[in-house]
Short mmCIF file of C-alpha atoms and ligand atoms in Angstrom, two decimals:
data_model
loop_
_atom_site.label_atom_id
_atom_site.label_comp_id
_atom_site.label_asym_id
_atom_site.label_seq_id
_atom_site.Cartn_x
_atom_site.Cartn_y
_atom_site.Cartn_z
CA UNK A 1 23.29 -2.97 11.71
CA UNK A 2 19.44 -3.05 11.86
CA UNK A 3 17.84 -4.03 8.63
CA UNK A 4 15.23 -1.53 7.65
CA UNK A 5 12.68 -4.65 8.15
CA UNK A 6 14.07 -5.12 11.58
CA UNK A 7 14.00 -1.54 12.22
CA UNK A 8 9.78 -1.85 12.16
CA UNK A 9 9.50 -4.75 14.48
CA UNK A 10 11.99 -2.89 17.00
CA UNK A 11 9.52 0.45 16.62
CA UNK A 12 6.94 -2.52 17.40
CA UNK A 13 8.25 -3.16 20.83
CA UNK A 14 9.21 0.24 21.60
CA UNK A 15 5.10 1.66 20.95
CA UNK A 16 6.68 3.85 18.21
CA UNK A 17 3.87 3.99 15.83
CA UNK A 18 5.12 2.79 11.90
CA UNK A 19 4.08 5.12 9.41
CA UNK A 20 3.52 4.06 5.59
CA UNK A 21 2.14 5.72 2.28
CA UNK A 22 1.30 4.67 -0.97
CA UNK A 23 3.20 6.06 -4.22
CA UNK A 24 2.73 5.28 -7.94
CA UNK A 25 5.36 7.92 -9.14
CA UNK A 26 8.96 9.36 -8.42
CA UNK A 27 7.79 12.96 -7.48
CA UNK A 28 5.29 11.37 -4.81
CA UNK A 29 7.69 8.98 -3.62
CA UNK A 30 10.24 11.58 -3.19
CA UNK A 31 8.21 14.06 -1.13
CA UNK A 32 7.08 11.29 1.42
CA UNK A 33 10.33 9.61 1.54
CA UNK A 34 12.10 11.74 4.39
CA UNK A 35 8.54 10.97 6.51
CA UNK A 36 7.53 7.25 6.43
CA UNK A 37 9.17 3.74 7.47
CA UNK A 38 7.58 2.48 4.45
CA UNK A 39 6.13 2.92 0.76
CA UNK A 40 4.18 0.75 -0.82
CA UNK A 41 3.53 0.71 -4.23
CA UNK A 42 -0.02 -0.09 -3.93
CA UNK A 43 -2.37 -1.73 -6.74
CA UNK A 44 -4.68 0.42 -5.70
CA UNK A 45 -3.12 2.73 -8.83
CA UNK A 46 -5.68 0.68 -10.45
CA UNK A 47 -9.03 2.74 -9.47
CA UNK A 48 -6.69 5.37 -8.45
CA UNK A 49 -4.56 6.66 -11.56
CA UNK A 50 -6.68 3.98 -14.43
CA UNK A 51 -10.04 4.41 -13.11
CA UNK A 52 -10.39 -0.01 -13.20
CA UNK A 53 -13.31 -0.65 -11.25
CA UNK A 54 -11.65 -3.33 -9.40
CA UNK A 55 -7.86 -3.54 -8.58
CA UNK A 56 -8.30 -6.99 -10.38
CA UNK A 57 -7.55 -5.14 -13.71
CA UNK A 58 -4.27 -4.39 -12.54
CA UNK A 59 -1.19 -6.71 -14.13
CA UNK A 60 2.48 -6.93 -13.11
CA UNK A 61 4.39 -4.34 -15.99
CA UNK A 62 1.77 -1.64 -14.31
CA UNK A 63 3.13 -2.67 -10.92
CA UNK A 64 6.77 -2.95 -12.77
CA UNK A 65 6.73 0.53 -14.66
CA UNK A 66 5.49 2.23 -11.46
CA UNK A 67 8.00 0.74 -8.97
CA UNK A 68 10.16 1.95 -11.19
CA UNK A 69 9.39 5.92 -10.98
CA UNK A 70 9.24 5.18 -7.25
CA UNK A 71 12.57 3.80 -6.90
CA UNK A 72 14.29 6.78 -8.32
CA UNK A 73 12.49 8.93 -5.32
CA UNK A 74 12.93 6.43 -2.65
CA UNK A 75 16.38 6.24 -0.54
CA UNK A 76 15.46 5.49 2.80
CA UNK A 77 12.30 4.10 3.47
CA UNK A 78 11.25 0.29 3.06
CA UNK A 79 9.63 -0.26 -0.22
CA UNK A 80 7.40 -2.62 -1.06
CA UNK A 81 5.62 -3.64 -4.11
CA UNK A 82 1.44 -5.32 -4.26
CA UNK A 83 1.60 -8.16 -6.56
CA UNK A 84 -1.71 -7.91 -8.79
CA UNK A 85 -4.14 -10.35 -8.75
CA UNK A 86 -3.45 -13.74 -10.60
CA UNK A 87 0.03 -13.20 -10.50
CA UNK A 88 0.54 -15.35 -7.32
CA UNK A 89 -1.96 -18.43 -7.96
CA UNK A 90 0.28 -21.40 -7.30
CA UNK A 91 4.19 -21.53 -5.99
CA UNK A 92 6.06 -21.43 -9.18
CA UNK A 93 4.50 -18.71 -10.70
CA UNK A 94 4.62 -16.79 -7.61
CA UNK A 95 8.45 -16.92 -7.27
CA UNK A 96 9.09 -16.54 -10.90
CA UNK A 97 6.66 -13.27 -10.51
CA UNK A 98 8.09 -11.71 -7.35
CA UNK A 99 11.56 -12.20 -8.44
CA UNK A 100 10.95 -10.49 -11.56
CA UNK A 101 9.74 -7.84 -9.69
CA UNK A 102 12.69 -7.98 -7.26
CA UNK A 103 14.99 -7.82 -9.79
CA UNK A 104 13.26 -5.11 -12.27
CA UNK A 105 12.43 -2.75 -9.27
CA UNK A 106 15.00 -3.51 -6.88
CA UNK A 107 12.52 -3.05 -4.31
CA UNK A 108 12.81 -4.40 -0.92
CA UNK A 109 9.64 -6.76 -0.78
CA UNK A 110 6.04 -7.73 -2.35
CA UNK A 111 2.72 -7.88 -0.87
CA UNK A 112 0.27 -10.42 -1.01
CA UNK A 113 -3.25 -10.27 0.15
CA UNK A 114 -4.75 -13.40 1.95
CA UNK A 115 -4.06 -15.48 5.10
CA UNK A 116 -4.16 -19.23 5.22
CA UNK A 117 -5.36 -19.46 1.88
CA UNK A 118 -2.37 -18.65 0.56
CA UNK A 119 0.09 -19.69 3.35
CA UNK A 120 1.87 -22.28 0.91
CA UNK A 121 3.00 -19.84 -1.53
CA UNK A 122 3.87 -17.68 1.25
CA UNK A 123 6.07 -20.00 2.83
CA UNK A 124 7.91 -20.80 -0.15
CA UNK A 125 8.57 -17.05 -0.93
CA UNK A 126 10.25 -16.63 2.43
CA UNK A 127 11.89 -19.69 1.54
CA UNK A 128 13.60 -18.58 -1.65
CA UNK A 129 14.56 -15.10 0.47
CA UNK A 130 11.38 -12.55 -1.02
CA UNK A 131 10.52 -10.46 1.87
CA UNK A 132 6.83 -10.93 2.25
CA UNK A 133 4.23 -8.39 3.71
CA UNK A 134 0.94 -9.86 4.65
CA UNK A 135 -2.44 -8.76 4.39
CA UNK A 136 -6.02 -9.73 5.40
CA UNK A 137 -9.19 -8.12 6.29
CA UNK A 138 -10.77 -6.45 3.27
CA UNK A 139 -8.41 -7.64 0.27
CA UNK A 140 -10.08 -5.66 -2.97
CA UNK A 141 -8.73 -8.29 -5.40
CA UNK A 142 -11.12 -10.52 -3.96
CA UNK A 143 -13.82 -8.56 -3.42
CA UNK A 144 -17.23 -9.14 -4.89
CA UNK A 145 -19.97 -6.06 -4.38
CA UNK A 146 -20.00 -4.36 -1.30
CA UNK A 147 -16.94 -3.64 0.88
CA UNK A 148 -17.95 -4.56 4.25
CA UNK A 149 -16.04 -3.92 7.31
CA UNK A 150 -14.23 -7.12 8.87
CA UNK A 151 -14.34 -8.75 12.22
CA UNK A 152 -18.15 -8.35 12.81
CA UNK A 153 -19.22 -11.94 13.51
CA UNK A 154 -17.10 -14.67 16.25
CA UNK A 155 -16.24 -16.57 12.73
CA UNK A 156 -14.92 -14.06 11.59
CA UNK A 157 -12.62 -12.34 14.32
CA UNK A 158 -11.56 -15.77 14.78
CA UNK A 159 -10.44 -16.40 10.93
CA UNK A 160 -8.35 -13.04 11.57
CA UNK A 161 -6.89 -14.14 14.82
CA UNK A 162 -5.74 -17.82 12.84
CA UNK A 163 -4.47 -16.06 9.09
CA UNK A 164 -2.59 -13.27 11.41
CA UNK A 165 -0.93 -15.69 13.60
CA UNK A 166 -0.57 -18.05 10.14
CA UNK A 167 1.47 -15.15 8.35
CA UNK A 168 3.61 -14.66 11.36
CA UNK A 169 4.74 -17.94 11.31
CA UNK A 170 5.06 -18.31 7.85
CA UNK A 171 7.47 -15.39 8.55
CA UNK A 172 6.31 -12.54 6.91
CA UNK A 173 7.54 -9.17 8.50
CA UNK A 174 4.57 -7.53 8.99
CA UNK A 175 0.56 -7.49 8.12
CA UNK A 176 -1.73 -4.55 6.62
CA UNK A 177 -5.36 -4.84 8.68
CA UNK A 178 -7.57 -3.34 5.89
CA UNK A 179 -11.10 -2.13 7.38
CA UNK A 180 -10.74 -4.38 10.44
CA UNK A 181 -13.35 -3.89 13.59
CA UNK A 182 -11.31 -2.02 16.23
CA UNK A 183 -11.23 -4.87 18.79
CA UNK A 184 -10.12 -7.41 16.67
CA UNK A 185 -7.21 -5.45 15.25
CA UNK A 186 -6.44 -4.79 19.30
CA UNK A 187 -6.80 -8.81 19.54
CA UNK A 188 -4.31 -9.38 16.56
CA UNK A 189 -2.13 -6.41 17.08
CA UNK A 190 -1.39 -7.94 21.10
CA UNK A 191 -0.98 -11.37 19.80
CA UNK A 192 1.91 -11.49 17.39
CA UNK A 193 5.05 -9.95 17.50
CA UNK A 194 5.32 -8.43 14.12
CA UNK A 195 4.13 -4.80 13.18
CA UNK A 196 0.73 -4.60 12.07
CA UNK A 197 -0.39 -1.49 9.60
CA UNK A 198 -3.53 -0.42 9.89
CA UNK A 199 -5.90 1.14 7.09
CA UNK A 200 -9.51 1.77 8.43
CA UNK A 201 -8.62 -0.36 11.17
CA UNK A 202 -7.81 1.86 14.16
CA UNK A 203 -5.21 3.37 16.23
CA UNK A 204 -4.76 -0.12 17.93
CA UNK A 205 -2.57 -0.98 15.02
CA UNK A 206 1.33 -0.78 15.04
CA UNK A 207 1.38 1.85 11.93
CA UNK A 208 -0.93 3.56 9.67
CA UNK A 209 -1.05 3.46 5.78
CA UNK A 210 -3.27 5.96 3.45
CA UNK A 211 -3.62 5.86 -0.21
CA UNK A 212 -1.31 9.16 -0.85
CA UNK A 213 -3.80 10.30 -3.44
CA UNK A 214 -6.55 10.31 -0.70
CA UNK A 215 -4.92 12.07 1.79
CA UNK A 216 -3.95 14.66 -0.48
CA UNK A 217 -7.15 15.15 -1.73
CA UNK A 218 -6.35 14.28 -5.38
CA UNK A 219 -9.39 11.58 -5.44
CA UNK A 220 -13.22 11.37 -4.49
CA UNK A 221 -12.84 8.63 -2.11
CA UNK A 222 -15.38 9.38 0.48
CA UNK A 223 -14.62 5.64 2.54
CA UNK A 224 -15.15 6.48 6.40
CA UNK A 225 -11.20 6.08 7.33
CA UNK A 226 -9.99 8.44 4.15
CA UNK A 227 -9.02 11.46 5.86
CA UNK A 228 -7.97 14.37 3.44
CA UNK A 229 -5.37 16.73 5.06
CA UNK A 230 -4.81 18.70 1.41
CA UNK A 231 -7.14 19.64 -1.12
CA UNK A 232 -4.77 19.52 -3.86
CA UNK A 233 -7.57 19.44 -6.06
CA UNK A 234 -9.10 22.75 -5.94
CA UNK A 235 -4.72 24.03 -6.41
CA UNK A 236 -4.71 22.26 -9.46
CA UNK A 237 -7.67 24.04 -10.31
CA UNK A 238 -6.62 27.62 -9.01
CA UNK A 239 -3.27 27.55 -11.10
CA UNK A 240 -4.71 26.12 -13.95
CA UNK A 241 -7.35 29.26 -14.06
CA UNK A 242 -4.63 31.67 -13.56
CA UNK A 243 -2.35 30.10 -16.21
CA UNK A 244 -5.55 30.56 -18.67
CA UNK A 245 -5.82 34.14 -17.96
CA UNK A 246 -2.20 34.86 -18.02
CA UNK A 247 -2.39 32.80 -21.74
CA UNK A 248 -5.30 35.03 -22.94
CA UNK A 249 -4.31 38.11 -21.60
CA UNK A 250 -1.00 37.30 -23.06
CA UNK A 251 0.93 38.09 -20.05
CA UNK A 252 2.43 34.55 -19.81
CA UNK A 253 5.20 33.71 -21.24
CA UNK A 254 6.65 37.35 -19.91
CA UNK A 255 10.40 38.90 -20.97
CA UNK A 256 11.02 36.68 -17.70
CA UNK A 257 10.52 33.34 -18.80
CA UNK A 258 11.49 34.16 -22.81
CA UNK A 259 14.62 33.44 -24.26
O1 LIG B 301 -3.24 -1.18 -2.94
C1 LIG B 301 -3.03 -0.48 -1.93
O2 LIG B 301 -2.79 0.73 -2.02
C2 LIG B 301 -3.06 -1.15 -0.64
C3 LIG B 301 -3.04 -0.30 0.60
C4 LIG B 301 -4.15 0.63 0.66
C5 LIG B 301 -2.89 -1.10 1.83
O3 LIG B 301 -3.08 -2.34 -0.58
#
C-alpha cells in the first residue's frame, strides 16, 4: 500500500497537482480535510491567530497545543507540523524537539525552513525516521525587514537550484517554494523528483499551499499571491449584528431555543 508520502510523489509524476492548507484548529482542519493531500500546521499562527510580528515569537507548546486540535479533525490527509524558530539549531536538540512533537501530536512529519544551511540536521532527522518537509525561498523566521521575492539575481536562482537539489538528497519528501520567481520554481520543480508546493511561487509548482485564514478572508493580508475566495469576515460581522438585535429586541433566546 502507498504511504500517504508516497502517494504525493506518485501525483508528482502523474501532473496531478498536490493541494495543501494550513490549520491551527480542529474545526478548520476538519472542513479542509476531505479536500487536500496535506495540512500543515503552519507557524504562521504566529501573526495569524497572536498577532507576533514575526513568526520568530512562535515556540514549540504553541505548535504542540495546536497540532493537537488539528489532529482530532484530520483523518486522511498528510499532516505536518512547522517547527518554530530556535527549536532546530544543532542535531540533538532537533531530534529531541521533533520527536516530542511526533509523539505529542502524532502527526505525520515536521517542517523546517532552510536549504544547505541546515542540511546536517536534516540528514540526521531522516536518519532517526522524522519525515522531513523542506523549505526555502522566503523563510519568515529568518527574515529581517522587507519580504522580497526570491530568485531575482543568477546567485540567487542558483542557491535555489543547489538547497532544492540538497534537500532531495538529504531525503526529504517534498519542498514548499515560498515567493519564488516563476522561472526558477519551473527550474527546480523539472529538476528533482520530489513534489514541490508552491506559495507565491506559481503554477509551475507540483501543489499549492494558502494560509487557510487568508483564503477565507479571516485576515488583512494583502501579499500579491493571497487570493481570498470567502469573505468570512463581513459573516462574522452580519450574524453578530443580527444576534445584537435579536438580544435587544428580546426576540433571542425564543420558546424555540428555551428549555
Ligand atoms: O507557516 C506557514 O503557514 C507556512 C506556509 C505558509 C508554507 O510555512
Amino acid at each position: 500500500m502507498l504511504t500517504k508520502k508516497s502517494r504525493l510523489v506518485l501525483k508528482k509524476k502523474n501532473k496531478s497537482k498536490i493541494v495543501c492548507l494550513t490549520a491551527y484548529s480542529k474545526n478548520i482542519a476538519e472542513e479542509i480535510d476531505n479536500h487536500v493531500d496535506l495540512i500543515l500546521v503552519g507557524d504562521s499562527l504566529g501573526s495569524v491567530l497572536y498577532n507576533f510580528e514575526t513568526t520568530r515569537k512562535v515556540n514549540l507548546s504553541m505548535m504542540i497545543e495546536h497540532s493537537k486540535s488539528v489532529r482530532k479533525g484530520v483523518k486522511k490527509s498528510l499532516l505536518i507540523v512547522d517547527m518554530p524558530f530556535n527549536t532546530y539549531k544543532n542535531k540533538s536538540q532537533a531530534l529531541k524537539n521533533c520527536k516530542k512533537v511526533m509523539k505529542e501530536t502524532k502527526c505525520d512529519g515536521i517542517k523546517l525552513e532552510g536549504g544547505r544551511k541546515i542540511i546536517e540536521i536534516v540528514k540526521h532527522l531522516i536518519k532517526y525516521n522524522i519525515p522531513v518537509m523542506g523549505h526555502i525561498g522566503i523563510t519568515p523566521q529568518s527574515v529581517r525587514g522587507k519580504f522580497r521575492y526570491k530568485g531575482k539575481t543568477d546567485i540567487e536562482k542558483k542557491n535555489l537550484l543547489k538547497d532544492s537539489k540538497s534537500l532531495e538528497d538529504a531525503g526529504v519528501f517534498a519542498i514548499v517554494l515560498e515567493c519564488i520567481e516563476k522561472k526558477v520554481s519551473k527550474k527546480i520543480t523539472e529538476s528533482i523528483n520530489i513534489p514541490t508546493i508552491g506559495i507565491g511561487s506559481s503554477n509551475f509548482c507540483d501543489g499549492q499551499i494558502l494560509v487557510t485564514d487568508d483564503l477565507l478572508g479571516l485576515t488583512d493580508n494583502k501579499i500579491k499571491f493571497v487570493k481570498k475566495y470567502a469573505d468570512l469576515k463581513s459573516n462574522v460581522r452580519k450574524a453578530v449584528k443580527k444576534f445584537k438585535l435579536d438580544v435587544k429586541k428580546g426576540s433571542y433566546p425564543s420558546i424555540k431555543y428555551s428549555y
